[in-house]
PDB file of C-alpha atoms in Angstrom:
ATOM      1  CA  UNK A  93       7.779  63.084-162.818  1.00  0.00           C
ATOM      2  CA  UNK A  94       5.057  63.351-160.526  1.00  0.00           C
ATOM      3  CA  UNK A  95       4.657  59.437-159.974  1.00  0.00           C
ATOM      4  CA  UNK A  96       8.252  59.385-159.413  1.00  0.00           C
ATOM      5  CA  UNK A  97       8.908  61.732-156.426  1.00  0.00           C
ATOM      6  CA  UNK A  98       5.459  59.560-154.604  1.00  0.00           C
ATOM      7  CA  UNK A  99       7.028  56.491-155.020  1.00  0.00           C
ATOM      8  CA  UNK A 100       9.916  56.879-153.321  1.00  0.00           C
ATOM      9  CA  UNK A 101       8.413  58.981-150.458  1.00  0.00           C
ATOM     10  CA  UNK A 102       6.378  55.882-150.132  1.00  0.00           C
ATOM     11  CA  UNK A 103       9.288  54.114-149.624  1.00  0.00           C
ATOM     12  CA  UNK A 104      11.282  56.776-147.288  1.00  0.00           C
ATOM     13  CA  UNK A 105       8.302  56.028-145.412  1.00  0.00           C
ATOM     14  CA  UNK A 106       7.786  52.194-145.062  1.00  0.00           C
ATOM     15  CA  UNK A 107      11.511  52.326-144.124  1.00  0.00           C
ATOM     16  CA  UNK A 108      11.715  54.519-141.333  1.00  0.00           C
ATOM     17  CA  UNK A 109       8.593  52.749-140.214  1.00  0.00           C
ATOM     18  CA  UNK A 110      10.381  49.431-140.049  1.00  0.00           C
ATOM     19  CA  UNK A 111      13.687  51.042-139.203  1.00  0.00           C
ATOM     20  CA  UNK A 112      11.296  53.080-135.851  1.00  0.00           C
ATOM     21  CA  UNK A 113       9.611  48.607-135.215  1.00  0.00           C
ATOM     22  CA  UNK A 114      13.370  47.664-135.556  1.00  0.00           C
ATOM     23  CA  UNK A 115      14.829  50.101-132.798  1.00  0.00           C
ATOM     24  CA  UNK A 116      11.648  49.725-130.077  1.00  0.00           C
ATOM     25  CA  UNK A 117      11.454  46.146-130.284  1.00  0.00           C
ATOM     26  CA  UNK A 118      15.195  46.733-129.616  1.00  0.00           C
ATOM     27  CA  UNK A 119      13.772  48.496-126.523  1.00  0.00           C
ATOM     28  CA  UNK A 120      11.304  46.467-125.454  1.00  0.00           C
ATOM     29  CA  UNK A 121      14.291  43.590-124.999  1.00  0.00           C
ATOM     30  CA  UNK A 122      16.391  45.642-123.663  1.00  0.00           C
ATOM     31  CA  UNK A 123      14.306  47.132-121.243  1.00  0.00           C
ATOM     32  CA  UNK A 124      12.724  43.329-120.569  1.00  0.00           C
ATOM     33  CA  UNK A 125      16.011  42.347-119.839  1.00  0.00           C
ATOM     34  CA  UNK A 126      16.725  44.774-117.552  1.00  0.00           C
ATOM     35  CA  UNK A 127      13.609  43.790-115.477  1.00  0.00           C
ATOM     36  CA  UNK A 128      15.110  40.160-115.684  1.00  0.00           C
ATOM     37  CA  UNK A 129      18.735  41.795-114.815  1.00  0.00           C
ATOM     38  CA  UNK A 130      16.402  43.547-111.406  1.00  0.00           C
ATOM     39  CA  UNK A 131      14.041  40.662-110.724  1.00  0.00           C
ATOM     40  CA  UNK A 132      17.754  38.017-110.845  1.00  0.00           C
ATOM     41  CA  UNK A 133      19.311  40.747-108.889  1.00  0.00           C
ATOM     42  CA  UNK A 134      16.783  41.292-105.956  1.00  0.00           C
ATOM     43  CA  UNK A 135      16.328  36.968-105.248  1.00  0.00           C
ATOM     44  CA  UNK A 136      20.025  36.748-105.023  1.00  0.00           C
ATOM     45  CA  UNK A 137      20.349  39.855-102.671  1.00  0.00           C
ATOM     46  CA  UNK A 138      16.412  38.355-101.033  1.00  0.00           C
ATOM     47  CA  UNK A 139      17.788  34.861-100.998  1.00  0.00           C
ATOM     48  CA  UNK A 140      21.373  35.098-100.141  1.00  0.00           C
ATOM     49  CA  UNK A 141      20.188  37.388 -96.826  1.00  0.00           C
ATOM     50  CA  UNK A 142      18.493  34.364 -96.062  1.00  0.00           C
ATOM     51  CA  UNK A 143      20.804  32.458 -95.802  1.00  0.00           C
ATOM     52  CA  UNK A 144      23.402  33.915 -94.425  1.00  0.00           C
ATOM     53  CA  UNK A 145      20.614  34.112 -92.040  1.00  0.00           C
ATOM     54  CA  UNK A 146      19.884  31.390 -91.690  1.00  0.00           C
ATOM     55  CA  UNK A 147      22.773  29.946 -92.252  1.00  0.00           C
ATOM     56  CA  UNK A 148      23.963  32.771 -89.400  1.00  0.00           C
ATOM     57  CA  UNK A 149      21.097  32.115 -87.241  1.00  0.00           C
ATOM     58  CA  UNK A 150      22.647  27.633 -87.050  1.00  0.00           C
ATOM     59  CA  UNK A 151      25.899  28.995 -86.773  1.00  0.00           C
ATOM     60  CA  UNK A 152      24.736  31.018 -83.538  1.00  0.00           C
ATOM     61  CA  UNK A 153      21.569  27.793 -83.113  1.00  0.00           C
ATOM     62  CA  UNK A 154      25.823  25.310 -83.038  1.00  0.00           C
ATOM     63  CA  UNK A 155      27.235  27.486 -80.660  1.00  0.00           C
ATOM     64  CA  UNK A 156      24.922  27.981 -78.325  1.00  0.00           C
ATOM     65  CA  UNK A 157      24.738  24.154 -78.092  1.00  0.00           C
ATOM     66  CA  UNK A 158      28.363  24.115 -77.613  1.00  0.00           C
ATOM     67  CA  UNK A 159      28.352  26.927 -74.505  1.00  0.00           C
ATOM     68  CA  UNK A 160      25.366  24.508 -73.048  1.00  0.00           C
ATOM     69  CA  UNK A 161      27.105  21.854 -74.275  1.00  0.00           C
ATOM     70  CA  UNK A 162      30.327  22.764 -72.490  1.00  0.00           C
ATOM     71  CA  UNK A 163      28.769  24.657 -69.462  1.00  0.00           C
ATOM     72  CA  UNK A 164      26.620  20.959 -69.001  1.00  0.00           C
ATOM     73  CA  UNK A 165      29.646  19.112 -68.844  1.00  0.00           C
ATOM     74  CA  UNK A 166      32.222  21.879 -66.134  1.00  0.00           C
ATOM     75  CA  UNK A 167      28.702  21.029 -64.112  1.00  0.00           C
ATOM     76  CA  UNK A 168      29.572  17.858 -64.249  1.00  0.00           C
ATOM     77  CA  UNK A 169      32.471  17.760 -64.007  1.00  0.00           C
ATOM     78  CA  UNK A 170      32.253  20.405 -61.350  1.00  0.00           C
ATOM     79  CA  UNK A 171      29.252  17.470 -59.146  1.00  0.00           C
ATOM     80  CA  UNK A 172      31.950  14.689 -59.724  1.00  0.00           C
ATOM     81  CA  UNK A 173      34.774  16.766 -58.426  1.00  0.00           C
ATOM     82  CA  UNK A 174      32.416  17.467 -55.637  1.00  0.00           C
ATOM     83  CA  UNK A 175      31.388  13.694 -55.210  1.00  0.00           C
ATOM     84  CA  UNK A 176      34.779  12.753 -55.250  1.00  0.00           C
ATOM     85  CA  UNK A 177      35.844  15.098 -52.533  1.00  0.00           C
ATOM     86  CA  UNK A 178      33.149  14.005 -50.958  1.00  0.00           C
ATOM     87  CA  UNK A 179      34.246  10.883 -51.473  1.00  0.00           C
ATOM     88  CA  UNK A 180      38.014  11.588 -49.877  1.00  0.00           C
ATOM     89  CA  UNK A 181      36.403  13.501 -46.989  1.00  0.00           C
ATOM     90  CA  UNK A 182      34.956  11.045 -45.081  1.00  0.00           C
ATOM     91  CA  UNK A 183      37.855   7.926 -46.457  1.00  0.00           C
ATOM     92  CA  UNK A 184      39.528  10.553 -45.176  1.00  0.00           C
ATOM     93  CA  UNK A 185      37.382  11.221 -41.735  1.00  0.00           C
ATOM     94  CA  UNK A 186      37.173   7.001 -41.099  1.00  0.00           C
ATOM     95  CA  UNK A 187      40.919   7.235 -41.919  1.00  0.00           C
ATOM     96  CA  UNK A 188      41.531   9.065 -38.565  1.00  0.00           C
ATOM     97  CA  UNK A 189      38.209   7.453 -36.645  1.00  0.00           C
ATOM     98  CA  UNK A 190      38.956   3.661 -37.294  1.00  0.00           C
ATOM     99  CA  UNK A 191      42.443   4.784 -35.138  1.00  0.00           C
ATOM    100  CA  UNK A 192      40.139   6.534 -32.206  1.00  0.00           C
ATOM    101  CA  UNK A 193      37.794   3.032 -32.560  1.00  0.00           C
ATOM    102  CA  UNK A 194      40.602   0.373 -32.251  1.00  0.00           C
ATOM    103  CA  UNK A 195      41.888   2.301 -30.137  1.00  0.00           C
ATOM    104  CA  UNK A 196      38.349   2.072 -28.054  1.00  0.00           C
ATOM    105  CA  UNK A 197      38.254  -1.047 -28.925  1.00  0.00           C
ATOM    106  CA  UNK A 198      41.952  -2.237 -27.914  1.00  0.00           C
ATOM    107  CA  UNK A 199      40.589  -0.093 -24.551  1.00  0.00           C
ATOM    108  CA  UNK A 200      37.897  -1.756 -24.123  1.00  0.00           C
ATOM    109  CA  UNK A 201      39.287  -4.994 -24.411  1.00  0.00           C
ATOM    110  CA  UNK A 202      41.338  -4.158 -21.773  1.00  0.00           C
ATOM    111  CA  UNK A 203      38.934  -3.585 -19.196  1.00  0.00           C
ATOM    112  CA  UNK A 204      37.058  -7.133 -20.138  1.00  0.00           C
ATOM    113  CA  UNK A 205      40.693  -8.892 -19.702  1.00  0.00           C
ATOM    114  CA  UNK A 206      41.118  -7.141 -16.245  1.00  0.00           C
ATOM    115  CA  UNK A 207      37.996  -8.420 -15.515  1.00  0.00           C
ATOM    116  CA  UNK A 208      38.245 -11.012 -12.724  1.00  0.00           C
ATOM    117  CA  UNK A 209      37.475 -14.451 -15.593  1.00  0.00           C
ATOM    118  CA  UNK A 210      36.361 -16.436 -12.808  1.00  0.00           C
ATOM    119  CA  UNK A 211      34.142 -19.034 -11.867  1.00  0.00           C
ATOM    120  CA  UNK A 212      30.588 -18.692  -9.651  1.00  0.00           C
ATOM    121  CA  UNK A 213      30.624 -21.627  -6.094  1.00  0.00           C
ATOM    122  CA  UNK A 214      28.575 -23.069  -5.480  1.00  0.00           C
ATOM    123  CA  UNK A 215      25.472 -22.318  -3.695  1.00  0.00           C
ATOM    124  CA  UNK A 216      26.465 -22.283  -0.149  1.00  0.00           C
ATOM    125  CA  UNK A 217      24.254 -24.028   2.726  1.00  0.00           C
ATOM    126  CA  UNK A 218      22.124 -22.512   4.922  1.00  0.00           C
ATOM    127  CA  UNK A 219      22.080 -25.481   7.093  1.00  0.00           C
ATOM    128  CA  UNK A 220      25.984 -25.039   7.411  1.00  0.00           C
ATOM    129  CA  UNK A 221      25.620 -21.381   8.920  1.00  0.00           C
ATOM    130  CA  UNK A 222      26.129 -21.111  12.105  1.00  0.00           C
ATOM    131  CA  UNK A 223      24.905 -17.992  13.358  1.00  0.00           C
ATOM    132  CA  UNK A 224      26.234 -16.596  16.869  1.00  0.00           C
ATOM    133  CA  UNK A 225      24.675 -13.614  18.696  1.00  0.00           C
ATOM    134  CA  UNK A 226      26.930 -10.171  19.023  1.00  0.00           C
ATOM    135  CA  UNK A 227      31.198 -11.170  18.216  1.00  0.00           C
ATOM    136  CA  UNK A 228      33.934  -9.948  19.420  1.00  0.00           C
ATOM    137  CA  UNK A 229      32.756  -6.517  19.968  1.00  0.00           C
ATOM    138  CA  UNK A 230      30.291  -3.953  21.017  1.00  0.00           C
ATOM    139  CA  UNK A 231      28.568  -2.976  17.595  1.00  0.00           C
ATOM    140  CA  UNK A 232      28.062  -6.517  16.645  1.00  0.00           C
ATOM    141  CA  UNK A 233      25.062  -8.187  16.044  1.00  0.00           C
ATOM    142  CA  UNK A 234      25.514 -11.371  14.941  1.00  0.00           C
ATOM    143  CA  UNK A 235      28.247 -13.029  13.865  1.00  0.00           C
ATOM    144  CA  UNK A 236      27.731 -15.777  10.727  1.00  0.00           C
ATOM    145  CA  UNK A 237      30.620 -18.238   8.895  1.00  0.00           C
ATOM    146  CA  UNK A 238      29.424 -21.635   7.063  1.00  0.00           C
ATOM    147  CA  UNK A 239      31.372 -23.831   6.138  1.00  0.00           C
ATOM    148  CA  UNK A 240      29.693 -24.451   2.401  1.00  0.00           C
ATOM    149  CA  UNK A 241      31.536 -20.871   1.373  1.00  0.00           C
ATOM    150  CA  UNK A 242      34.079 -21.686  -0.695  1.00  0.00           C
ATOM    151  CA  UNK A 243      36.845 -19.460  -2.916  1.00  0.00           C
ATOM    152  CA  UNK A 244      35.841 -17.321  -5.987  1.00  0.00           C
ATOM    153  CA  UNK A 245      37.398 -18.531  -8.606  1.00  0.00           C
ATOM    154  CA  UNK A 246      40.508 -16.014  -9.896  1.00  0.00           C
ATOM    155  CA  UNK A 247      42.012 -15.073 -12.777  1.00  0.00           C
ATOM    156  CA  UNK A 248      45.524 -14.435 -11.208  1.00  0.00           C
ATOM    157  CA  UNK A 249      48.555 -16.566 -11.338  1.00  0.00           C
ATOM    158  CA  UNK A 250      51.871 -16.583  -9.729  1.00  0.00           C
ATOM    159  CA  UNK A 251      52.518 -15.635  -6.485  1.00  0.00           C
ATOM    160  CA  UNK A 252      50.182 -13.891  -4.737  1.00  0.00           C
ATOM    161  CA  UNK A 253      50.360  -9.959  -3.796  1.00  0.00           C
ATOM    162  CA  UNK A 254      46.812  -8.094  -1.815  1.00  0.00           C
ATOM    163  CA  UNK A 255      45.472  -5.184  -3.629  1.00  0.00           C
ATOM    164  CA  UNK A 256      43.396  -2.687  -2.334  1.00  0.00           C
ATOM    165  CA  UNK A 257      42.967  -0.251  -5.080  1.00  0.00           C
ATOM    166  CA  UNK A 258      39.509   0.138  -7.400  1.00  0.00           C
ATOM    167  CA  UNK A 259      40.617  -0.749 -10.566  1.00  0.00           C
ATOM    168  CA  UNK A 260      42.884  -4.116  -9.768  1.00  0.00           C
ATOM    169  CA  UNK A 261      41.814  -6.820 -10.010  1.00  0.00           C
ATOM    170  CA  UNK A 262      42.576  -8.390  -6.632  1.00  0.00           C
ATOM    171  CA  UNK A 263      40.010  -5.653  -5.591  1.00  0.00           C
ATOM    172  CA  UNK A 264      37.656  -6.481  -7.949  1.00  0.00           C
ATOM    173  CA  UNK A 265      37.301 -10.530  -6.703  1.00  0.00           C
ATOM    174  CA  UNK A 266      37.975  -9.313  -3.616  1.00  0.00           C
ATOM    175  CA  UNK A 267      34.344  -7.687  -3.384  1.00  0.00           C
ATOM    176  CA  UNK A 268      33.162 -10.723  -5.608  1.00  0.00           C
ATOM    177  CA  UNK A 269      33.979 -12.931  -2.582  1.00  0.00           C
ATOM    178  CA  UNK A 270      32.184  -9.262  -0.280  1.00  0.00           C
ATOM    179  CA  UNK A 271      28.732  -9.900  -2.416  1.00  0.00           C
ATOM    180  CA  UNK A 272      28.790 -14.087  -2.509  1.00  0.00           C
ATOM    181  CA  UNK A 273      28.950 -13.598   1.111  1.00  0.00           C
ATOM    182  CA  UNK A 274      26.743 -11.849   1.753  1.00  0.00           C
ATOM    183  CA  UNK A 275      23.941 -12.430  -0.713  1.00  0.00           C
ATOM    184  CA  UNK A 276      24.458  -9.064  -1.682  1.00  0.00           C
ATOM    185  CA  UNK A 277      23.736  -8.438  -5.659  1.00  0.00           C
ATOM    186  CA  UNK A 278      27.159  -6.989  -6.899  1.00  0.00           C
ATOM    187  CA  UNK A 279      25.897  -4.422  -8.549  1.00  0.00           C
ATOM    188  CA  UNK A 280      24.298  -2.931  -6.375  1.00  0.00           C
ATOM    189  CA  UNK A 281      26.803  -3.206  -3.260  1.00  0.00           C
ATOM    190  CA  UNK A 282      28.829   0.161  -1.853  1.00  0.00           C
ATOM    191  CA  UNK A 283      31.777  -1.179  -0.249  1.00  0.00           C
ATOM    192  CA  UNK A 284      32.134   1.949   2.444  1.00  0.00           C
ATOM    193  CA  UNK A 285      35.582  -0.649   3.542  1.00  0.00           C
ATOM    194  CA  UNK A 286      37.952  -3.018   2.274  1.00  0.00           C
ATOM    195  CA  UNK A 287      41.561  -3.044   3.955  1.00  0.00           C
ATOM    196  CA  UNK A 288      44.327  -5.903   5.043  1.00  0.00           C
ATOM    197  CA  UNK A 289      43.318  -7.997   7.542  1.00  0.00           C
ATOM    198  CA  UNK A 290      47.391  -9.225   7.497  1.00  0.00           C
ATOM    199  CA  UNK A 291      49.013 -11.626   5.521  1.00  0.00           C
ATOM    200  CA  UNK A 292      46.804 -12.537   2.052  1.00  0.00           C
ATOM    201  CA  UNK A 293      43.575 -11.211   4.531  1.00  0.00           C
ATOM    202  CA  UNK A 294      41.250  -8.974   3.713  1.00  0.00           C
ATOM    203  CA  UNK A 295      38.603  -7.368   5.600  1.00  0.00           C
ATOM    204  CA  UNK A 296      35.150  -5.429   3.715  1.00  0.00           C
ATOM    205  CA  UNK A 297      32.281  -2.842   5.110  1.00  0.00           C
ATOM    206  CA  UNK A 298      29.507  -3.545   3.043  1.00  0.00           C
ATOM    207  CA  UNK A 299      25.505  -2.994   2.847  1.00  0.00           C
ATOM    208  CA  UNK A 300      22.684  -2.554  -0.707  1.00  0.00           C
ATOM    209  CA  UNK A 301      22.404   0.243  -2.165  1.00  0.00           C
ATOM    210  CA  UNK A 302      19.768   2.284  -0.282  1.00  0.00           C
ATOM    211  CA  UNK A 303      19.560   0.343   3.132  1.00  0.00           C
ATOM    212  CA  UNK A 304      21.726   1.431   5.866  1.00  0.00           C
ATOM    213  CA  UNK A 305      22.478  -2.219   7.760  1.00  0.00           C
ATOM    214  CA  UNK A 306      26.471  -3.409   6.890  1.00  0.00           C
ATOM    215  CA  UNK A 307      28.115  -5.976   7.262  1.00  0.00           C
ATOM    216  CA  UNK A 308      31.857  -6.696   7.697  1.00  0.00           C
ATOM    217  CA  UNK A 309      32.929  -9.843   5.483  1.00  0.00           C
ATOM    218  CA  UNK A 310      36.732 -11.724   6.808  1.00  0.00           C
ATOM    219  CA  UNK A 311      38.335 -13.283   3.684  1.00  0.00           C
ATOM    220  CA  UNK A 312      41.046 -14.951   3.058  1.00  0.00           C
ATOM    221  CA  UNK A 313      43.185 -16.310  -0.094  1.00  0.00           C
ATOM    222  CA  UNK A 314      43.416 -19.330  -1.298  1.00  0.00           C
ATOM    223  CA  UNK A 315      46.358 -20.557  -3.735  1.00  0.00           C
ATOM    224  CA  UNK A 316      45.334 -21.031  -7.490  1.00  0.00           C
ATOM    225  CA  UNK A 317      41.319 -20.486  -5.896  1.00  0.00           C
ATOM    226  CA  UNK A 318      41.054 -16.825  -4.852  1.00  0.00           C
ATOM    227  CA  UNK A 319      39.140 -15.515  -2.212  1.00  0.00           C
ATOM    228  CA  UNK A 320      37.468 -17.364   0.144  1.00  0.00           C
ATOM    229  CA  UNK A 321      34.924 -16.101   2.930  1.00  0.00           C
ATOM    230  CA  UNK A 322      35.611 -17.077   5.957  1.00  0.00           C
ATOM    231  CA  UNK A 323      33.007 -14.763   8.400  1.00  0.00           C
ATOM    232  CA  UNK A 324      30.336 -12.311   8.226  1.00  0.00           C
ATOM    233  CA  UNK A 325      29.130 -10.690  11.500  1.00  0.00           C
ATOM    234  CA  UNK A 326      26.467  -7.377  10.973  1.00  0.00           C
ATOM    235  CA  UNK A 327      26.822  -4.588  12.496  1.00  0.00           C
ATOM    236  CA  UNK A 328      25.178  -1.748  14.093  1.00  0.00           C
ATOM    237  CA  UNK A 329      26.917   1.162  12.397  1.00  0.00           C
TER     238      UNK A 329
END
């Protein structure tokens, strides 16, 4: 009896130890599984967070690039609009200035046309000049007449009528005749008087600028040829 009891006790202890080993193995496996799950979950959380952060950064970067691109496009468009507006303003100014410039050109052309287109007469021959002391009045120092004087030419056509207005063609041609008779340069000549001396006849008083000596010049109109000097008086007044 005693031998059978001891054998049964050993079998029970052996069975209990086997159960404990199985239990420990299962527990170890469960613990390992839990640890593995923890590692996996932690990895997912960590890597997922990085992916989200990276994705968010990429989205932010893309948004920033798009915003910068939009801003750059807006700036470029604004610059183009400003440049186009400036070009349009310059073109408008050019268009506005064009009529004025055309008017100035027309006025200049009219002024040029108003000036007599005359052919300079041949130089006078000094040997043909007849100089006489005195004259028709006491104020005349000497009188000069020259047969070589010629008409100065004219741009006028049709019947001639003397015009004593300073901006007229006739006035300009008369002063040219006074300059020709006295030898005073037209641009350096002062006209003190120019008036009527009868039908198609005129008389003028001139001097060189900055000089006191005056000359009275008599001129006659020759149809189709212009004004011709006939007499020059050196006067003392």
